[in-house]
Short mmCIF file of C-alpha atoms and ligand atoms in Angstrom, two decimals:
data_model
loop_
_atom_site.label_atom_id
_atom_site.label_comp_id
_atom_site.label_asym_id
_atom_site.label_seq_id
_atom_site.Cartn_x
_atom_site.Cartn_y
_atom_site.Cartn_z
CA MET M 1 89.56 91.91 115.14
CA THR M 2 92.04 93.24 117.77
CA TYR M 3 95.60 94.38 117.08
CA PRO M 4 98.54 93.77 119.28
CA ASN M 5 99.93 96.86 121.14
CA PRO M 6 102.80 96.88 121.62
CA PRO M 7 104.01 94.72 118.72
CA LEU M 8 104.58 91.07 119.46
CA SER M 9 108.06 89.71 118.70
CA ARG M 10 108.51 87.38 115.73
CA ARG M 11 108.51 84.46 118.12
CA GLN M 12 105.38 85.48 120.05
CA MET M 13 103.73 85.98 116.59
CA LEU M 14 104.43 82.34 115.56
CA ALA M 15 103.15 81.13 118.79
CA ALA M 16 99.88 83.19 118.68
CA SER M 17 97.31 80.82 116.95
CA ALA M 18 95.21 83.56 115.61
CA ALA M 19 97.92 86.22 115.03
CA VAL M 20 97.59 89.21 112.76
CA VAL M 21 99.15 89.44 109.39
CA VAL M 22 101.78 92.15 109.89
CA ALA M 23 101.86 93.28 106.42
CA PHE M 24 105.31 92.05 105.82
CA SER M 25 107.36 94.47 107.56
CA ALA M 26 108.90 94.85 110.97
CA ALA M 27 106.77 97.85 111.78
CA SER M 28 104.08 97.61 114.40
CA CYS M 29 100.44 97.59 113.55
CA THR M 30 98.20 100.00 115.10
CA ALA M 31 94.28 100.12 115.34
CA SER M 32 92.54 102.79 113.42
CA PRO M 33 89.32 104.04 114.57
CA THR M 34 88.30 105.03 111.09
CA PRO M 35 86.06 102.49 109.23
CA ALA M 36 87.32 101.19 105.92
CA PRO M 37 86.22 103.40 102.94
CA THR M 38 83.99 101.85 100.28
CA PRO M 39 86.16 100.45 97.56
CA ALA M 40 86.19 102.66 94.54
CA GLY M 41 86.53 101.19 91.14
CA PRO M 42 85.19 98.08 89.49
CA ALA M 43 85.64 94.78 91.22
CA PRO M 44 86.77 91.63 89.55
CA THR M 45 84.18 89.46 87.82
CA ALA M 46 84.10 86.38 85.65
CA SER M 47 84.20 88.83 82.68
CA ASP M 48 87.02 91.00 84.13
CA PRO M 49 88.68 88.33 86.06
CA TRP M 50 92.05 90.01 86.39
CA ARG M 51 90.93 93.36 87.76
CA PRO M 52 92.91 94.03 90.87
CA VAL M 53 91.26 94.31 94.29
CA VAL M 54 93.78 96.51 96.16
CA HIS M 55 96.09 97.83 93.29
CA LEU M 56 95.59 101.01 91.35
CA THR M 57 94.14 100.45 87.91
CA ALA M 58 92.54 102.97 85.35
CA GLU M 59 88.86 102.00 84.90
CA LYS M 60 89.59 101.53 81.19
CA ASN M 61 92.60 101.90 78.83
CA TRP M 62 96.37 101.56 79.03
CA LEU M 63 98.61 102.90 81.77
CA ASN M 64 102.35 102.58 82.51
CA ASP M 65 104.67 104.79 84.77
CA PRO M 66 103.34 106.45 87.81
CA ASN M 67 104.08 110.22 87.44
CA GLY M 68 103.70 113.29 89.59
CA LEU M 69 103.15 111.48 92.90
CA VAL M 70 102.41 114.09 95.50
CA TYR M 71 100.60 114.25 98.90
CA HIS M 72 98.88 117.45 99.61
CA ASP M 73 96.29 118.30 102.24
CA GLY M 74 95.41 114.76 103.21
CA THR M 75 95.20 113.44 99.68
CA TYR M 76 97.54 111.34 97.56
CA HIS M 77 97.64 112.13 94.00
CA ALA M 78 99.08 109.57 91.59
CA PHE M 79 99.29 110.82 87.99
CA TYR M 80 100.37 108.35 85.45
CA GLN M 81 101.24 107.59 81.73
CA TYR M 82 97.89 107.08 80.28
CA ASN M 83 96.27 106.61 76.86
CA PRO M 84 92.89 108.15 77.09
CA ARG M 85 92.03 106.66 73.68
CA GLY M 86 92.82 102.98 73.76
CA ASN M 87 94.15 99.84 75.42
CA SER M 88 97.82 99.86 74.31
CA TRP M 89 100.67 102.37 74.59
CA GLY M 90 100.09 105.74 72.72
CA ASN M 91 98.68 109.27 73.03
CA MET M 92 100.60 109.54 76.06
CA SER M 93 98.87 111.75 78.54
CA TRP M 94 98.75 112.06 82.34
CA GLY M 95 95.82 110.18 83.95
CA HIS M 96 95.16 111.18 87.45
CA SER M 97 93.71 109.14 90.50
CA THR M 98 93.40 110.25 94.18
CA SER M 99 93.42 108.45 97.44
CA LYS M 100 93.18 108.97 101.07
CA ASP M 101 94.86 105.64 101.98
CA LEU M 102 96.88 104.39 99.00
CA ILE M 103 94.46 101.52 98.59
CA HIS M 104 91.14 103.11 97.54
CA TRP M 105 91.65 105.15 94.44
CA GLU M 106 89.24 107.58 92.64
CA GLN M 107 89.91 108.31 89.04
CA GLN M 108 89.92 111.92 88.11
CA PRO M 109 89.85 113.73 84.70
CA VAL M 110 92.99 113.47 82.45
CA ALA M 111 95.27 116.03 83.67
CA LEU M 112 97.48 116.67 80.74
CA GLU M 113 96.43 115.32 77.45
CA ALA M 114 98.52 114.40 74.51
CA SER M 115 98.16 116.53 71.30
CA LEU M 116 99.51 116.30 67.71
CA GLU M 117 102.24 118.57 68.82
CA GLU M 118 103.34 116.98 72.09
CA GLU M 119 102.94 113.87 74.05
CA ILE M 120 103.16 113.99 77.78
CA PHE M 121 105.85 111.58 78.98
CA SER M 122 107.06 110.80 82.66
CA GLY M 123 107.87 113.47 85.16
CA CYS M 124 107.06 114.48 88.80
CA ILE M 125 104.98 116.99 90.76
CA VAL M 126 105.98 119.14 93.85
CA MET M 127 104.15 121.66 95.97
CA ASP M 128 105.76 125.09 95.29
CA THR M 129 104.86 126.09 98.97
CA ASN M 130 106.68 129.40 98.73
CA ASN M 131 105.57 130.31 95.14
CA ALA M 132 109.13 130.35 94.11
CA SER M 133 108.16 129.74 90.48
CA GLY M 134 105.59 132.77 90.59
CA LEU M 135 103.01 130.50 88.85
CA GLY M 136 100.66 130.95 91.77
CA SER M 137 100.55 133.38 94.69
CA ALA M 138 101.52 133.31 98.38
CA GLY M 139 98.05 132.74 99.32
CA ASN M 140 97.67 130.14 96.77
CA PRO M 141 100.89 128.25 95.84
CA PRO M 142 100.98 126.26 92.80
CA MET M 143 101.44 122.41 92.43
CA VAL M 144 104.24 122.36 89.78
CA ALA M 145 104.56 119.35 87.36
CA LEU M 146 107.89 118.81 85.42
CA TYR M 147 107.30 116.38 82.53
CA THR M 148 108.97 115.44 79.27
CA SER M 149 107.53 116.86 76.15
CA ALA M 150 107.79 114.19 73.46
CA TYR M 151 107.37 116.29 70.30
CA GLY M 152 105.14 115.53 67.28
CA LYS M 153 104.57 117.58 64.31
CA ASN M 154 104.69 121.34 64.53
CA GLY M 155 105.79 121.21 68.24
CA ALA M 156 108.25 123.66 69.70
CA LEU M 157 111.10 121.30 68.99
CA PRO M 158 111.47 119.05 65.88
CA GLN M 159 109.48 115.85 65.68
CA GLY M 160 111.04 113.11 67.91
CA ALA M 161 112.87 115.52 70.26
CA GLN M 162 112.43 115.30 74.04
CA ALA M 163 112.88 118.09 76.44
CA GLN M 164 111.54 119.03 79.78
CA SER M 165 108.43 121.26 80.40
CA VAL M 166 106.45 122.77 83.27
CA ALA M 167 102.70 122.67 84.00
CA PHE M 168 101.00 124.15 86.93
CA SER M 169 97.68 123.63 88.90
CA LEU M 170 96.05 126.33 91.20
CA ASP M 171 93.16 124.03 92.28
CA GLN M 172 94.97 121.25 94.24
CA GLY M 173 95.64 119.24 90.97
CA ALA M 174 92.16 119.22 89.46
CA THR M 175 93.04 121.30 86.44
CA TRP M 176 96.44 121.93 84.69
CA GLN M 177 97.87 124.70 82.57
CA LYS M 178 101.07 124.33 80.69
CA TYR M 179 103.77 127.14 81.13
CA ARG M 180 104.23 129.64 78.41
CA GLY M 181 107.83 129.36 78.28
CA ASN M 182 108.18 125.58 77.63
CA PRO M 183 110.31 123.64 77.03
CA ILE M 184 112.20 124.83 80.12
CA LEU M 185 115.21 122.47 79.75
CA ASN M 186 116.55 121.20 76.56
CA LEU M 187 119.85 119.76 75.50
CA ALA M 188 122.21 121.15 72.96
CA PRO M 189 122.00 119.55 70.49
CA THR M 190 118.44 118.58 70.91
CA ASN M 191 118.08 114.90 71.96
CA ASN M 192 115.56 112.47 71.24
CA ASN M 193 115.97 110.46 74.57
CA PHE M 194 116.24 113.13 77.12
CA ARG M 195 113.48 112.47 79.79
CA ASP M 196 111.91 111.56 83.02
CA PRO M 197 112.69 114.65 85.31
CA LYS M 198 112.40 113.92 88.98
CA ILE M 199 113.22 116.57 91.71
CA THR M 200 114.34 116.45 95.08
CA TRP M 201 115.14 119.29 97.58
CA TYR M 202 118.73 119.87 98.48
CA GLU M 203 118.68 121.54 101.77
CA PRO M 204 122.32 122.46 102.14
CA GLY M 205 122.36 124.25 98.86
CA ARG M 206 118.71 125.19 99.30
CA TYR M 207 117.83 124.31 95.78
CA TRP M 208 115.99 121.70 93.85
CA VAL M 209 117.91 118.94 92.07
CA MET M 210 116.51 117.28 88.97
CA THR M 211 117.56 113.78 87.72
CA THR M 212 116.81 113.18 84.08
CA VAL M 213 118.19 110.55 81.70
CA VAL M 214 119.71 110.36 78.21
CA ALA M 215 118.10 107.01 78.18
CA ASP M 216 119.99 105.36 75.37
CA ALA M 217 123.33 106.76 76.42
CA GLN M 218 122.84 105.33 80.00
CA VAL M 219 123.51 108.55 81.49
CA VAL M 220 121.77 110.37 84.34
CA LYS M 221 122.04 114.19 84.13
CA LEU M 222 121.59 116.32 87.11
CA PHE M 223 120.58 120.01 87.20
CA LYS M 224 119.53 122.54 89.85
CA SER M 225 117.13 125.41 90.36
CA THR M 226 115.71 127.68 92.90
CA ASP M 227 112.46 128.49 90.95
CA LEU M 228 111.61 125.28 89.04
CA LEU M 229 111.76 127.09 85.79
CA HIS M 230 115.45 127.92 85.19
CA TRP M 231 117.72 125.04 85.52
CA ASP M 232 121.61 124.78 85.53
CA TYR M 233 123.61 121.63 84.73
CA LEU M 234 125.38 120.04 87.48
CA SER M 235 126.86 116.72 86.54
CA ASP M 236 126.36 113.29 84.83
CA PHE M 237 126.25 110.11 86.58
CA SER M 238 127.21 106.95 84.42
CA GLY M 239 129.49 104.02 84.19
CA ALA M 240 128.28 101.95 86.96
CA GLY M 241 125.90 98.94 87.50
CA ALA M 242 123.61 97.35 84.65
CA GLN M 243 123.96 98.93 81.33
CA GLY M 244 121.94 96.43 79.03
CA GLY M 245 119.26 98.68 78.14
CA LEU M 246 117.84 102.16 78.25
CA TRP M 247 118.23 103.93 81.46
CA GLU M 248 114.78 105.50 82.65
CA VAL M 249 113.11 107.28 85.30
CA PRO M 250 115.88 108.10 87.83
CA GLU M 251 115.54 109.46 91.21
CA LEU M 252 117.70 110.87 93.91
CA LEU M 253 116.70 110.14 97.48
CA LEU M 254 118.19 111.29 100.78
CA MET M 255 117.67 108.43 103.23
CA ASP M 256 118.57 107.66 107.05
CA VAL M 257 120.80 104.70 107.61
CA GLU M 258 118.84 102.60 110.08
CA ASP M 259 120.19 102.33 113.57
CA SER M 260 122.56 105.07 113.10
CA THR M 261 122.69 108.92 112.70
CA ALA M 262 124.11 108.66 109.21
CA LYS M 263 122.45 109.56 106.02
CA LYS M 264 123.11 108.54 102.48
CA TRP M 265 121.87 109.28 99.04
CA VAL M 266 120.32 106.72 96.94
CA MET M 267 119.86 106.62 93.23
CA LEU M 268 116.79 104.62 91.92
CA LEU M 269 117.14 103.86 88.28
CA SER M 270 114.90 101.74 85.79
CA ILE M 271 116.53 99.76 83.10
CA ASN M 272 114.97 98.17 79.96
CA PRO M 273 115.78 95.65 78.77
CA GLY M 274 118.48 94.25 81.03
CA GLY M 275 116.81 93.85 84.44
CA ILE M 276 117.74 91.00 86.70
CA ALA M 277 114.40 89.12 85.84
CA GLY M 278 114.65 89.81 82.12
CA GLY M 279 113.26 92.92 80.32
CA SER M 280 112.52 95.67 82.64
CA GLY M 281 113.85 96.08 86.11
CA MET M 282 114.89 98.57 88.64
CA GLN M 283 118.50 98.87 90.08
CA TYR M 284 119.78 101.33 92.80
CA PHE M 285 123.00 102.87 93.85
CA VAL M 286 124.01 104.05 97.38
CA GLY M 287 126.43 106.85 97.75
CA GLU M 288 126.97 110.58 98.37
CA PHE M 289 125.75 113.70 96.73
CA ASP M 290 127.85 116.89 97.39
CA GLY M 291 125.34 119.20 95.88
CA THR M 292 126.86 118.72 92.40
CA HIS M 293 128.03 115.13 91.83
CA PHE M 294 126.42 111.74 92.98
CA THR M 295 129.14 109.27 93.68
CA ALA M 296 128.03 105.57 94.12
CA GLU M 297 129.76 103.47 96.66
CA ASN M 298 130.24 99.88 96.29
CA ALA M 299 128.48 99.79 92.87
CA ALA M 300 128.91 96.92 90.55
CA ALA M 301 131.15 97.50 87.51
CA PRO M 302 129.25 97.92 84.30
CA ASP M 303 130.60 94.57 82.98
CA ALA M 304 129.92 92.70 86.28
CA PRO M 305 127.21 89.97 86.38
CA LEU M 306 123.74 91.22 86.87
CA ASN M 307 123.53 89.92 90.27
CA GLU M 308 126.34 92.15 91.53
CA SER M 309 124.05 95.09 90.88
CA GLN M 310 121.60 96.04 93.49
CA TRP M 311 117.91 95.51 92.45
CA LEU M 312 114.89 96.90 94.22
CA ASP M 313 112.69 93.84 93.16
CA HIS M 314 113.68 90.51 91.67
CA GLY M 315 110.35 89.82 89.83
CA ALA M 316 109.55 90.67 86.16
CA ASP M 317 106.91 93.25 86.90
CA TYR M 318 108.22 96.34 88.91
CA TYR M 319 109.27 99.27 86.91
CA ALA M 320 109.47 103.20 86.96
CA ALA M 321 108.86 103.37 90.62
CA ASN M 322 109.37 106.82 92.25
CA SER M 323 108.61 108.49 95.53
CA ILE M 324 105.41 110.43 96.52
CA SER M 325 106.59 113.96 97.22
CA GLY M 326 105.64 115.13 100.70
CA ALA M 327 104.24 111.76 101.86
CA PRO M 328 104.01 111.53 105.68
CA GLY M 329 106.53 109.73 107.54
CA ASP M 330 110.43 109.69 107.42
CA LYS M 331 110.71 106.90 104.79
CA PRO M 332 110.34 107.26 101.13
CA VAL M 333 106.91 105.80 99.90
CA LEU M 334 107.20 104.49 96.37
CA LEU M 335 104.59 103.65 93.68
CA GLY M 336 105.82 101.44 90.91
CA TRP M 337 104.38 100.24 87.58
CA MET M 338 103.55 96.40 87.64
CA GLY M 339 104.57 95.90 84.12
CA ASN M 340 107.44 94.86 81.82
CA TRP M 341 108.03 96.21 78.60
CA ASP M 342 108.79 92.71 77.18
CA TYR M 343 105.16 91.88 77.22
CA ALA M 344 103.05 94.68 78.99
CA GLN M 345 101.30 95.63 75.59
CA HIS M 346 99.99 92.01 75.14
CA VAL M 347 98.65 91.15 78.68
CA PRO M 348 95.04 89.66 78.10
CA THR M 349 93.27 92.21 80.29
CA THR M 350 90.40 94.44 78.84
CA PRO M 351 89.11 96.99 78.94
CA TRP M 352 92.14 98.19 81.03
CA ARG M 353 95.90 97.25 80.73
CA GLY M 354 98.40 98.10 83.51
CA ALA M 355 98.40 98.18 87.25
CA MET M 356 100.55 99.79 89.93
CA ALA M 357 102.26 97.71 92.55
CA ILE M 358 101.44 98.13 96.16
CA PRO M 359 102.82 101.32 97.51
CA ARG M 360 106.03 100.56 99.39
CA GLU M 361 108.22 102.38 101.91
CA LEU M 362 112.01 101.94 101.77
CA THR M 363 114.56 101.62 104.65
CA LEU M 364 118.28 101.68 104.32
CA VAL M 365 120.07 99.17 106.30
CA ARG M 366 123.76 97.80 106.65
CA GLY M 367 123.97 94.41 104.83
CA ALA M 368 126.90 92.04 104.87
CA LYS M 369 128.84 93.78 102.19
CA ARG M 370 127.30 97.20 101.61
CA LEU M 371 124.14 99.29 102.36
CA GLU M 372 121.07 97.81 101.02
CA LEU M 373 117.32 98.73 100.68
CA ARG M 374 114.52 96.87 102.38
CA SER M 375 110.93 97.04 101.16
CA ALA M 376 107.74 96.94 103.07
CA ILE M 377 104.06 97.85 102.28
CA ALA M 378 103.71 101.41 103.00
CA GLY M 379 102.24 102.42 106.43
CA ALA M 380 99.00 104.06 105.11
CA ALA M 381 98.31 101.18 102.66
CA ARG M 382 99.16 98.70 105.36
CA GLU M 383 96.48 99.93 107.89
CA THR M 384 93.79 99.80 105.24
CA LEU M 385 94.70 96.32 104.14
CA GLU M 386 94.79 95.10 107.80
CA ARG M 387 91.37 96.53 108.61
CA PRO M 388 88.70 94.50 106.77
CA GLY M 389 87.92 90.83 107.73
CA GLU M 390 89.17 88.26 109.94
CA VAL M 391 92.63 86.50 109.99
CA LYS M 392 92.72 82.88 109.43
CA SER M 393 95.62 80.94 110.74
CA LYS M 394 96.86 77.34 110.56
CA ASN M 395 99.87 75.34 111.67
CA LEU M 396 100.65 72.25 109.98
CA THR M 397 103.64 69.80 109.22
CA VAL M 398 103.89 68.64 105.61
CA GLY M 399 106.17 65.60 104.84
CA SER M 400 107.39 65.13 101.42
CA SER M 401 103.89 65.76 99.92
CA GLN M 402 101.38 68.40 99.13
CA GLN M 403 98.52 69.31 101.48
CA ASP M 404 95.29 71.34 100.64
CA LEU M 405 95.17 74.43 103.01
CA GLY M 406 91.33 74.20 103.06
CA GLN M 407 88.47 76.45 102.77
CA ASP M 408 89.83 79.15 104.81
CA PHE M 409 92.73 79.80 102.32
CA THR M 410 90.72 79.75 99.07
CA GLY M 411 90.49 83.22 97.53
CA ARG M 412 91.42 85.38 94.52
CA ALA M 413 92.97 88.04 96.69
CA GLN M 414 94.58 87.55 99.98
CA MET M 415 97.26 88.80 102.12
CA ILE M 416 99.18 85.85 103.33
CA GLU M 417 101.99 85.36 106.07
CA LEU M 418 103.93 82.35 105.54
CA ASP M 419 106.46 80.95 108.11
CA MET M 420 108.23 77.71 107.06
CA ASP M 421 110.66 75.76 109.03
CA LEU M 422 112.24 73.25 106.64
CA THR M 423 113.37 71.01 109.36
CA SER M 424 114.29 68.11 107.07
CA ALA M 425 113.06 69.17 103.71
CA ARG M 426 115.12 70.50 100.90
CA GLU M 427 112.46 72.70 99.45
CA ALA M 428 108.94 73.84 100.67
CA GLY M 429 106.45 76.25 99.60
CA VAL M 430 102.85 76.90 98.54
CA HIS M 431 100.62 76.77 95.45
CA LEU M 432 98.14 79.66 95.16
CA ARG M 433 95.15 80.10 92.74
CA GLN M 434 95.42 76.41 92.18
CA SER M 435 92.72 74.70 90.17
CA ALA M 436 90.54 72.06 91.63
CA ASP M 437 92.43 69.28 89.71
CA GLY M 438 95.61 70.54 91.12
CA ASN M 439 97.05 70.93 87.56
CA THR M 440 97.61 74.61 87.49
CA GLY M 441 98.57 77.19 90.18
CA LEU M 442 101.18 79.74 91.10
CA ARG M 443 104.14 78.12 92.75
CA ILE M 444 106.13 80.10 95.55
CA SER M 445 108.94 78.12 97.10
CA TYR M 446 112.12 78.37 99.02
CA ASP M 447 115.11 76.10 98.54
CA LYS M 448 117.02 75.61 101.80
CA GLU M 449 120.30 74.53 100.10
CA THR M 450 120.57 77.46 97.83
CA HIS M 451 118.71 79.93 100.11
CA THR M 452 116.55 80.84 97.04
CA VAL M 453 113.13 82.09 96.98
CA LYS M 454 111.39 81.25 93.59
CA VAL M 455 108.14 82.33 91.98
CA ASP M 456 106.96 80.26 89.21
CA ARG M 457 104.04 81.47 87.16
CA SER M 458 104.54 79.03 84.16
CA LYS M 459 101.45 77.02 85.03
CA ALA M 460 99.41 79.79 86.73
CA GLY M 461 96.94 80.49 83.98
CA THR M 462 97.15 82.22 80.72
CA THR M 463 100.73 82.66 79.51
CA ASN M 464 100.57 82.33 75.55
CA PHE M 465 100.01 85.99 74.84
CA SER M 466 103.72 86.62 74.50
CA GLU M 467 106.73 84.39 74.05
CA LYS M 468 108.54 86.81 76.42
CA PHE M 469 106.40 86.12 79.37
CA SER M 470 109.11 84.66 81.54
CA PRO M 471 108.13 81.52 83.52
CA TYR M 472 109.87 82.07 86.84
CA HIS M 473 111.98 84.36 89.00
CA GLU M 474 114.10 83.96 91.94
CA VAL M 475 116.46 85.66 94.45
CA THR M 476 119.05 84.27 96.83
CA LEU M 477 118.68 85.35 100.34
CA PRO M 478 121.48 85.88 102.80
CA ALA M 479 122.12 82.37 104.48
CA SER M 480 119.85 81.69 107.42
CA ASP M 481 118.84 78.64 109.46
CA ASN M 482 116.03 76.35 108.19
CA THR M 483 113.38 79.19 108.47
CA VAL M 484 112.11 81.52 106.07
CA ARG M 485 109.18 84.15 106.27
CA LEU M 486 107.33 85.21 103.10
CA GLY M 487 104.86 88.02 103.09
CA ILE M 488 102.59 87.43 100.09
CA LEU M 489 100.20 90.09 98.57
CA LEU M 490 98.03 88.03 96.17
CA ASP M 491 95.73 90.06 93.97
CA SER M 492 93.58 89.01 90.94
CA SER M 493 96.56 89.20 88.55
CA SER M 494 99.60 89.69 90.51
CA VAL M 495 101.74 88.57 93.34
CA GLU M 496 104.14 90.49 95.67
CA VAL M 497 106.44 88.40 97.72
CA PHE M 498 108.30 90.00 100.45
CA ALA M 499 110.89 87.62 101.73
CA GLN M 500 112.47 87.80 105.13
CA ASP M 501 110.57 90.99 106.14
CA GLY M 502 111.62 92.92 102.78
CA VAL M 503 115.03 91.77 102.39
CA ALA M 504 113.90 91.03 98.79
CA VAL M 505 110.83 91.39 96.73
CA ILE M 506 109.55 89.43 93.85
CA SER M 507 106.72 91.21 91.97
CA ASP M 508 105.14 89.29 89.10
CA THR M 509 101.84 89.55 87.30
CA PHE M 510 99.98 86.36 86.14
CA PHE M 511 96.68 85.54 84.69
CA PRO M 512 95.04 82.66 86.51
CA ASP M 513 91.59 80.99 85.64
CA TRP M 514 88.74 82.69 87.46
CA ASP M 515 87.72 79.32 88.95
CA ALA M 516 91.25 78.35 90.34
CA THR M 517 91.10 79.48 93.99
CA GLY M 518 92.71 76.68 95.88
CA SER M 519 95.89 76.86 98.07
CA SER M 520 98.07 74.17 99.13
CA ALA M 521 101.40 73.74 101.24
CA PHE M 522 104.11 71.43 99.71
CA SER M 523 107.49 69.95 101.04
CA ILE M 524 110.03 68.16 99.11
CA ASP M 525 112.53 65.64 100.57
CA GLY M 526 111.50 65.83 104.00
CA ASP M 527 109.35 67.69 106.58
CA THR M 528 108.44 71.38 106.85
CA ASP M 529 106.54 73.07 109.65
CA PHE M 530 104.22 75.72 108.31
CA THR M 531 102.41 78.62 110.05
CA VAL M 532 100.11 80.30 107.60
CA ARG M 533 97.88 83.28 108.07
CA THR M 534 95.62 84.86 105.67
CA ARG M 535 93.24 87.72 105.43
CA ALA M 536 90.91 87.65 102.45
CA LEU M 537 90.95 90.98 100.42
C1 FRU U 601 109.44 104.27 81.17
C2 FRU U 601 109.07 105.15 79.87
C3 FRU U 601 109.64 106.61 80.37
C4 FRU U 601 108.89 107.51 79.29
C5 FRU U 601 107.44 106.88 79.53
C6 FRU U 601 106.77 106.76 78.25
O1 FRU U 601 108.52 103.15 81.21
O2 FRU U 601 109.65 104.67 78.69
O3 FRU U 601 111.20 106.76 80.13
O4 FRU U 601 108.95 108.76 79.91
O5 FRU U 601 107.78 105.40 79.86
O6 FRU U 601 105.54 106.43 78.45
#
């Protein structure tokens, strides 16, 4: 397999019969001399059919939010909400996995384990390079975790209370000690929904800024610190965007505005329920941060229709995403949980439950009305995904019918790039994980008249585990001509559709039959020209 260098234009790429799959972003692909590492973790089998191939899962048991995402000394660390004792939510602890490339993960011992006194809810990790906390030494600076203590019986605060605590590691994240002075940040009066600390460095003031939530009051609370242990209140952010549920896992990010020298602050915020696809979802705000206040610009009013808010993903399964502290590159790299609190506890996987989405990098661009985020597969992950195997490519015209894509496009996990030109058709798309009789499959389509991309999982396998497992999700793209490009990352129990090079993403879990591995293209009310490229994963 050779890689184009310099990158081909989109037109050249369409013309190339055996073009590469470019991993759903405008970024160039580069060859890497290093061979692909051996996949870590279990592979899908007929008895564990929904085990992802390229997404992070725990070998067994429940996981939800990613926590403590940090890159240090060439290793990515993902800590996460984890139940060491069962396959549903409870005994919340921090699990731990490490990776060199954001695709192959190696599970590590549990980092912070729940006790009767305290469960370990979501939070973050930074490298305290200057040992400002004093928890390490100049020669061996600590990794510092800020997490939410959710108090049980005989804890430092009354049962049910939530406050922020510190833990630290002096051996690159392998083992952790809790700080003696915990909790380091509590509200007065004590609150039962004060959680999810995430911190960012504010260079003009040379201090750390922490975002947290009072989840049931739909408020983000900001604090500052120079030593990670003592935190002073700065301000509240509230009264904008979707309000229909708990506000959780906030993050403030400083981002470059593409094609300009400007920078803007972006607030990521998870909401549950009340997301754009039903249940859990992630909204964001773009604005200014002056060291004390975050002010959103062009934000939807709290009572505005949901589609006026800005959403990081329009599928049902993308939640609690936050950035990897210290990740290489100049764009934030996010890891999110591919789950939805509406039904995550009931999904039919065992002995594990819960997976992370593909790591994504964000870009901030000028949209038609306001600044908007674009998502792409993160560079490190992309390089690995593009390495193994051969790219199969096919051009075809389909007229008011369905056409099998053939042997090259069968498979349980694939990275597909689909260019469709709906010359005379009204709607066109593909069925993936289709059964041999054609009766079941995941349907991904584009409607030319409404400029809408839709993912329909209603006939894509097992759905009866929850009445709240919503059947389909859609997003309206900016109007374009007849063409649409979809980057589709298909794994054993999930699909992530990057529309028009990341203008919008739909991430959905689904639970297809093991034997359903076919793919077909369809066109409705006229002709569609397809260029399909796939890489088996
Ligand atoms: C978000 C969340 C967080 C909390 C954690 C508990 O999914 O509810 O607010 O810290 O999960 O597992």
